[in-house]
CSV table of C-alpha atoms in Angstrom, one decimal:
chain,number,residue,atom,x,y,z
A,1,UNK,CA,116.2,68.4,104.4
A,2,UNK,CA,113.6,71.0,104.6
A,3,UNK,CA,115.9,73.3,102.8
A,4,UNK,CA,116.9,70.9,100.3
A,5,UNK,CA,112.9,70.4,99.6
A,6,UNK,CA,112.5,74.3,99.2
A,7,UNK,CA,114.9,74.1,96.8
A,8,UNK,CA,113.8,71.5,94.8
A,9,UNK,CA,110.7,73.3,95.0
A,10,UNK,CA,112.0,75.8,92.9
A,11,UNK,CA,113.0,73.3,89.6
A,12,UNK,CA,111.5,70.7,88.1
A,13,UNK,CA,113.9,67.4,88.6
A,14,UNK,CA,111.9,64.3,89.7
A,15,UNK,CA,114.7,62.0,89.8
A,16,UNK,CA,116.0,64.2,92.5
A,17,UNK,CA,113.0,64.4,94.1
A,18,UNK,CA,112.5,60.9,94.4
A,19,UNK,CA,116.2,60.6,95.6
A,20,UNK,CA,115.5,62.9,98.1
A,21,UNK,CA,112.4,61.1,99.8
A,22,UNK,CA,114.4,57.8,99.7
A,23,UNK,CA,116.9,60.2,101.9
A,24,UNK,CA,113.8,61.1,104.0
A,25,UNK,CA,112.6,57.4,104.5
A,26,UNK,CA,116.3,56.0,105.1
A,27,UNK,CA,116.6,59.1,108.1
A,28,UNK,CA,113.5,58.4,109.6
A,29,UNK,CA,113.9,54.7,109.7
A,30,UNK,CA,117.1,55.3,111.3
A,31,UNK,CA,115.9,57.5,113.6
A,32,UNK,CA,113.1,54.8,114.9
A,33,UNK,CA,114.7,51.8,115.0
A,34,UNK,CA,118.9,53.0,115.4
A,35,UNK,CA,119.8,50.1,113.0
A,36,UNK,CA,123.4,50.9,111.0
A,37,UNK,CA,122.1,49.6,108.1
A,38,UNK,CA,119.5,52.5,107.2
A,39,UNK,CA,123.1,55.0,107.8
A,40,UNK,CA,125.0,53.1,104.8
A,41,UNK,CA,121.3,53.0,102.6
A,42,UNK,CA,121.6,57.1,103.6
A,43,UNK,CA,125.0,57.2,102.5
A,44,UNK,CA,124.3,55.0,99.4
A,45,UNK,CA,121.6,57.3,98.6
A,46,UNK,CA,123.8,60.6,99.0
A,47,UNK,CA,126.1,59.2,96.3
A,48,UNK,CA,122.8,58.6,93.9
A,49,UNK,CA,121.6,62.2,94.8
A,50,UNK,CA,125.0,63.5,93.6
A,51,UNK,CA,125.3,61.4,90.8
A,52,UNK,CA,121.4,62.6,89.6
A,53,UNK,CA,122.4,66.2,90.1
A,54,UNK,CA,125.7,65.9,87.9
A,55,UNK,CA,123.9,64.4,85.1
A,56,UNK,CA,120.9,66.5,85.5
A,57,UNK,CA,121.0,68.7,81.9
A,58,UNK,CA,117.9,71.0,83.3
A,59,UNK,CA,119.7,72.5,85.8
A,60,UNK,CA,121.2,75.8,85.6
A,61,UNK,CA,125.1,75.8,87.3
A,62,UNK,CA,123.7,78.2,89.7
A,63,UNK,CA,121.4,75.4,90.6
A,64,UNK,CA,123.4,72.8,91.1
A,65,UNK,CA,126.1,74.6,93.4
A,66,UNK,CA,123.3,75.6,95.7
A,67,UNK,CA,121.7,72.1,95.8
A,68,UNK,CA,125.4,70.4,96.3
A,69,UNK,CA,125.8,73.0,99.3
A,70,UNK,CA,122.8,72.4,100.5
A,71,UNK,CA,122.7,68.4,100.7
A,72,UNK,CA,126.4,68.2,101.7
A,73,UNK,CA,125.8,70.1,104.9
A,74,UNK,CA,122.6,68.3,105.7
A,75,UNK,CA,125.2,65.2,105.3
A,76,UNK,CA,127.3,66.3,107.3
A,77,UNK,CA,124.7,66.8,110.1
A,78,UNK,CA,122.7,63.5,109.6
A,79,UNK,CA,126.9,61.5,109.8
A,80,UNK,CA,127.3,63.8,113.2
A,81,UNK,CA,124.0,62.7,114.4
A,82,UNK,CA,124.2,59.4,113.5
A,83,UNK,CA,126.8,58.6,114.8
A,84,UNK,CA,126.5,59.8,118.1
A,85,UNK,CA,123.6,58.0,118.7
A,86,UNK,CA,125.2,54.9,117.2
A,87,UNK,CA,128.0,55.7,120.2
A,88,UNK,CA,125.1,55.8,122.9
A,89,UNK,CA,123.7,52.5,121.7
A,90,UNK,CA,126.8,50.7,122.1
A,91,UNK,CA,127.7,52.3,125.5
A,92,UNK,CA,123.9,51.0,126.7
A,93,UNK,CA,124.9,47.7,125.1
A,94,UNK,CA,128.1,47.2,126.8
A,95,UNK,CA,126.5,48.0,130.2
A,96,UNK,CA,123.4,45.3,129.1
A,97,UNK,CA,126.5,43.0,128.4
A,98,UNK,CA,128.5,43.9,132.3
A,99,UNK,CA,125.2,43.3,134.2
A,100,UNK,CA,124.3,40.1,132.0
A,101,UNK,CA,128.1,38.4,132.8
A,102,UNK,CA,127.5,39.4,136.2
A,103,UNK,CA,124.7,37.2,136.7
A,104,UNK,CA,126.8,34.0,136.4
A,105,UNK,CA,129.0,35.1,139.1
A,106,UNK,CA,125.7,36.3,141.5
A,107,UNK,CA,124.7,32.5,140.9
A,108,UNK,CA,128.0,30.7,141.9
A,109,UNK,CA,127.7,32.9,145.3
A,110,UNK,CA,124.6,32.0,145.9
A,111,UNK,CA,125.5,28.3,145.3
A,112,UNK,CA,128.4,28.5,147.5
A,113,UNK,CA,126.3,30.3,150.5
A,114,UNK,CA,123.9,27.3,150.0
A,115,UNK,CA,126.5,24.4,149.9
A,116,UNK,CA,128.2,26.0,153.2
A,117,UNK,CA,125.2,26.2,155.0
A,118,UNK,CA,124.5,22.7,153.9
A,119,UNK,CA,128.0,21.5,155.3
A,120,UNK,CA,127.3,23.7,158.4
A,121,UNK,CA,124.3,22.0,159.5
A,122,UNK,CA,125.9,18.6,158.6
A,123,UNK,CA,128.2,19.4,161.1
A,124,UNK,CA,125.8,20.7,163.8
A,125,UNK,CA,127.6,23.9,163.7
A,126,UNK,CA,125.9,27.0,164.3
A,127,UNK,CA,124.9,29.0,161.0
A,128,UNK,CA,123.9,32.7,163.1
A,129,UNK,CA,128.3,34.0,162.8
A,130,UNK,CA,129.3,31.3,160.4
A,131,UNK,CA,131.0,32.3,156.6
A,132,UNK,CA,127.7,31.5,155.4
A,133,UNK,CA,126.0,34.7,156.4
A,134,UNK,CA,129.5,36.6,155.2
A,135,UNK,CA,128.9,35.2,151.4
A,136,UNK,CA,125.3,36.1,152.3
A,137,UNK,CA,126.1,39.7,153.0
A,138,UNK,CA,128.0,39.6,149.6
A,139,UNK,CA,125.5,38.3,147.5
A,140,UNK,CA,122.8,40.3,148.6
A,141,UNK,CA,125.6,43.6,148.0
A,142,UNK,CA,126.2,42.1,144.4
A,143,UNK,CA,122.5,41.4,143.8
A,144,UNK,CA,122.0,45.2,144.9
A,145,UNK,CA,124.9,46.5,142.4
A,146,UNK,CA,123.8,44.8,139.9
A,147,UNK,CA,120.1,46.1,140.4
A,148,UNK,CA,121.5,49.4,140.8
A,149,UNK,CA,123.5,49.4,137.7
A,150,UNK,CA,120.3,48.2,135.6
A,151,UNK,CA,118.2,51.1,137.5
A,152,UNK,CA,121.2,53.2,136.1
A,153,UNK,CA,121.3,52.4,133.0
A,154,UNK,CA,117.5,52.3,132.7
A,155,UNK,CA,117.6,55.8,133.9
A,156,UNK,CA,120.6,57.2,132.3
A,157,UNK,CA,121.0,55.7,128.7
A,158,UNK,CA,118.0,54.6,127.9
A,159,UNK,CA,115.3,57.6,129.0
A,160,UNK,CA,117.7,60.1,126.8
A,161,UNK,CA,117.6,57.9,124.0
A,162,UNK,CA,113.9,57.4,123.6
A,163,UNK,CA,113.8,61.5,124.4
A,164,UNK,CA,116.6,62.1,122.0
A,165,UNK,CA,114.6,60.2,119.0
A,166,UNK,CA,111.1,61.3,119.9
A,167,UNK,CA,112.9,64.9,119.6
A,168,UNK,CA,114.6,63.9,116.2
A,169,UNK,CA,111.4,62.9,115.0
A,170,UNK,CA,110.3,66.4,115.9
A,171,UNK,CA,112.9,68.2,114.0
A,172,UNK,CA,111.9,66.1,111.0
A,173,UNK,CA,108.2,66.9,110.7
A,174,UNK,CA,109.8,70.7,110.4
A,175,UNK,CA,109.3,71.7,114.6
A,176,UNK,CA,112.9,73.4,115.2
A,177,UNK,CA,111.0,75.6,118.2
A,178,UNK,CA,112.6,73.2,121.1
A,179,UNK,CA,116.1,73.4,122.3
A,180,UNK,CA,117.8,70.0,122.4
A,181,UNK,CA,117.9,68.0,125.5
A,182,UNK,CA,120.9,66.3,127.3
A,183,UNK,CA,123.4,68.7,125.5
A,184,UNK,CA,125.2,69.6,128.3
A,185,UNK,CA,126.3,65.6,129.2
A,186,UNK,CA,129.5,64.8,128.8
A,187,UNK,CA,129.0,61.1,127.3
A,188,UNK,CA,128.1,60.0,124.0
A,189,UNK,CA,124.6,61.3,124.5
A,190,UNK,CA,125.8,64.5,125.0
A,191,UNK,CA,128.1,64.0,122.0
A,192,UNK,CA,124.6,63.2,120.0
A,193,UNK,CA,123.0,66.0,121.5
A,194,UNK,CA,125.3,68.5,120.4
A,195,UNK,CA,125.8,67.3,116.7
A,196,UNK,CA,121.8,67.4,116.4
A,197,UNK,CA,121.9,71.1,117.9
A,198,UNK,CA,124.3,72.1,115.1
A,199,UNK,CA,122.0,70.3,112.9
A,200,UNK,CA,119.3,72.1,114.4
A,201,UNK,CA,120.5,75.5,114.6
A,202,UNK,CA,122.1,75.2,110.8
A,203,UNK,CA,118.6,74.3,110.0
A,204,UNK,CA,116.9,77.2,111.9
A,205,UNK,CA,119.5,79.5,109.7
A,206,UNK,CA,118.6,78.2,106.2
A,207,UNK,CA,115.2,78.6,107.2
A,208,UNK,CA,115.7,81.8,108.1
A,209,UNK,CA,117.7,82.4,104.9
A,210,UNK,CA,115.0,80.7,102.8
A,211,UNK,CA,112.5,83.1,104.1
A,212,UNK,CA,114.6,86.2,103.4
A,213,UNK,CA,114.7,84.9,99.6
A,214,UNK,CA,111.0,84.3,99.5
A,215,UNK,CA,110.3,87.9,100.8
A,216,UNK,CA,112.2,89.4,98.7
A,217,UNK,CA,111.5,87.3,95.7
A,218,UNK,CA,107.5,88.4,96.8
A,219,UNK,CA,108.3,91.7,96.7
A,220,UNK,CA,110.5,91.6,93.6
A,221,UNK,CA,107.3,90.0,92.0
A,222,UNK,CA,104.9,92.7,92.9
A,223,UNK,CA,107.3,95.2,91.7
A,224,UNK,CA,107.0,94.1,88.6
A,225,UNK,CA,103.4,93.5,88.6
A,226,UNK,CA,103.1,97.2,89.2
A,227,UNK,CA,105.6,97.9,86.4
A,228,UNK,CA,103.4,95.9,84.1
A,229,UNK,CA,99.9,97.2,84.9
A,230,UNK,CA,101.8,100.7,84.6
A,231,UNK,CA,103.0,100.0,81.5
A,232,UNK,CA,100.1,98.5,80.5
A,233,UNK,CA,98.3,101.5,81.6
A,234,UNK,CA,100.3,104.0,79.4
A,235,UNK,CA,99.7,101.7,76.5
A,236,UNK,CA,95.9,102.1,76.8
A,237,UNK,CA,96.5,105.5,77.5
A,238,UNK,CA,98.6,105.6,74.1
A,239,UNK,CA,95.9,104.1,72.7
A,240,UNK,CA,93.3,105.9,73.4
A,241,UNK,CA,95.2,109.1,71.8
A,242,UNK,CA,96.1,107.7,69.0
A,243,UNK,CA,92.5,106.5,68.3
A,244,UNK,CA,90.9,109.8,69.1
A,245,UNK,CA,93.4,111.6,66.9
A,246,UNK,CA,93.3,109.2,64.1
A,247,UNK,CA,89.6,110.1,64.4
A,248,UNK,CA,89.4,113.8,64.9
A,249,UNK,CA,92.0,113.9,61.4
A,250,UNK,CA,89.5,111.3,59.4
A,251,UNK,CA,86.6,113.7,59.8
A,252,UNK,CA,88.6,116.5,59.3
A,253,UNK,CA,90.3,115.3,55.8
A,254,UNK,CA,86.1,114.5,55.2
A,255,UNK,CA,85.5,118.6,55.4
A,256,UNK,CA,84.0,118.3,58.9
A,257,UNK,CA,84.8,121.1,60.9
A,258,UNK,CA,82.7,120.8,63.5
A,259,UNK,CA,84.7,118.0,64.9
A,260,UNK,CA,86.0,118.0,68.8
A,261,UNK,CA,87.9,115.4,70.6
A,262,UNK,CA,85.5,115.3,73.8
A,263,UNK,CA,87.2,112.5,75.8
A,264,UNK,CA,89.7,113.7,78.1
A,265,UNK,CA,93.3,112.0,77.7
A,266,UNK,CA,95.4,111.6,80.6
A,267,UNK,CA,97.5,114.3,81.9
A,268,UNK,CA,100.7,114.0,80.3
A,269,UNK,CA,98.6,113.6,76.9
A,270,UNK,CA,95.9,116.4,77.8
A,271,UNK,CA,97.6,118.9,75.9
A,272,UNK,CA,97.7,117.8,72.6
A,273,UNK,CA,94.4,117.1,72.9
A,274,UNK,CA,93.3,120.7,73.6
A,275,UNK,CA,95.8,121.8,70.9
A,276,UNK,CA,93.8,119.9,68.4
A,277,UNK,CA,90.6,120.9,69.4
A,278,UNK,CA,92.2,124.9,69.1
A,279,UNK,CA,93.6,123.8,65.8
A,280,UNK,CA,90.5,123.0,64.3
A,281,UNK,CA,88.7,125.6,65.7
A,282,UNK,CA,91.4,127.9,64.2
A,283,UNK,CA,91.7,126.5,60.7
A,284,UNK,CA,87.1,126.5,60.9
A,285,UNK,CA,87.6,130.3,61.6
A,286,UNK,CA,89.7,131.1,58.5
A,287,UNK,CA,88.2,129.0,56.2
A,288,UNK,CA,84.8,130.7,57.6
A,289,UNK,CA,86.5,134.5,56.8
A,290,UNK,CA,88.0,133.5,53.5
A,291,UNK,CA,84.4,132.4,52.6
A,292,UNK,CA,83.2,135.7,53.6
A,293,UNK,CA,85.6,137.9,51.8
C-alpha cells in the first residue's frame, strides 16, 4: 500500500486517491476486528480502483501499467493474508464449539454420579469402592480435558492471533523492521504468517526499489540544475561580451580612440577581448602617423 501511495504521489488522480484510502480503511478494519465482510468491501474496492485507473484520461500508459502492477500484487498479498487468518479464526471457533458441546456431556456425568450416590445411600450401601467414585474419577478427568483444551486454545490460537494483528497493524503504519512471528507453525497460523512475510518482504523490496528511483531521480535533478546554472552562466558570460563589444564599436564608429574594453571576460572569451583592445590601439597608431605625414 505504501508503494501504491508513493506512486500516486507522483500524479495527480484524486479519485484514485480516495479509492485508495477506502482500500486502507477496509484493511485496517479487517485487520482489527477479522470480520469477512471488510475482505469483500476490499475486493469491491479493488474492482473500483481498477475501473478509476482505466478511465483515468491523465495518466500516461506508463503510469497506469505500474500502478496496475503495483495494486495487483498488494492484492494478491492482502487475499493470502486474509485468508489465512480467516482459516485461524475458524480453527479457534471449531475448538470454542468442541469444548462448548462438551459441557452437556460433563453435566449428564455429574448427574449420573449424583443419582448413584443417591440410590447408594438409599440402600445403605457403602459409597468409599462403589461406581459412584468410578464416574467420579471420570468427571473430574473430563472436567480436566476440557479445562485443558480451553488453556490450549487460549494459549495456542488465540495469543498468536492478537500477536499476528498487533504485528499487521505494525506493517501498516509503514514498520517492516520485525520479522514475522509464528511462521514456522505448521497450522493455519503459520499458513497466515507466511503469506504476511511474503507480503512483508515484497513490501521491503518495493521500498527498496522506490528508494533507488528517488535517488536517482535526486541526482538526475541536480544534474540538471548544474547544466542550467552552467548554461545560464555562459549566457551571462555571452552577454557580457556582446555588451562590451557593442560598446567598445559605438565609441569607436563616434571617432573615439581612446576607447578600451577594461572588464575582463571569461577565459574562453578573454582573447577577443585583448584583440580588440590591440585592434584599436593599432588602427589609433596609423591614423596618428597618417596625420603626421
Amino acid at each position: 500500500m505504501h508503494e501504491v501511495e508513493a506512486q500516486l504521489g507522483t500524479v495527480n488522480s484524486p479519485a484514485l486517491e480516495i479509492s485508495m484510502l477506502t482500500l486502507r480503511r477496509h484493511e485496517k478494519d479487517f485487520i482489527l476486528r477479522g470480520d469477512p465482510k471488510y475482505v469483500e468491501k476490499h475486493a469491491a474496492e479493488i474492482t473500483n480502483f481498477a475501473k478509476l485507473l482505466g478511465a483515468d484520461a491523465g495518466l500516461s500508459s506508463a503510469d497506469k501499467a505500474t500502478l496496475a502492477t503495483t495494486i495487483a500484487s498488494y492484492d494478491n498479498d492482502f487475499k493470502g493474508y486474509s485468508a489465512g487468518a480467516l482459516k485461524a479464526v475458524g480453527l479457534e471457533t471449531e475448538l470454542q464449539a468442541l469444548c462448548t458441546g462438551m459441557a452437556p456431556l460433563v453435566d449428564e456425568l455429574q448427574d449420573y454420579a449424583v443419582s448413584l450416590r443417591k440410590a447408594a445411600i438409599a440402600k445403605g450401601v457403602e459409597v468409599r469402592n462403589s461406581t459412584f467414585l468410578t464416574a467420579l474419577v471420570v468427571v473430574a478427568g473430563l472436567s480436566v480435558l476440557v479445562g485443558a483444551i480451553s488453556w490450549l486454545l487460549g494459549r495456542s490460537l488465540s495469543k498468536p492471533l492478537i500477536g499476528m494483528k498487533q504485528y499487521m497493524q505494525n506493517l501498516t503504519n509503514g514498520d517492516y523492521s520485525r520479522e514475522v512471528p509464528y511462521a514456522e507453525r505448521g497450522d493455519e497460523i503459520g499458513e497466515m504468517a507466511r503469506s504476511v512475510a511474503h507480503f512483508r518482504q515484497t513490501a521491503i523490496e518495493r521500498n527498496a526499489s522506490r528508494e533507488q528511483v528517488e535517488r536517482a531521480r535526486g541526482e538526475k535533478e541536480q544534474m540538471d540544475a548544474a547544466t542550467a546554472a552552467g548554461r545560464a552562466r555562459d549566457e551571462a558570460e555571452r552577454a557580457h561580451v556582446i555588451e562590451n563589444l557593442t560598446i567598445g564599436l559605438e565609441r569607436l564608429s563616434a571617432g573615439d580612440l581612446t576607447y578600451r574594453i577594461r572588464d575582463a571576460f571569461a577565459p574562453e572569451y578573454e582573447k577577443l577581448r585583448t584583440e580588440f583592445n590591440s585592434s584599436i590601439h593599432a588602427l589609433g597608431a596609423t591614423l596618428g602617423e597618417i596625420s603626421a605625414g
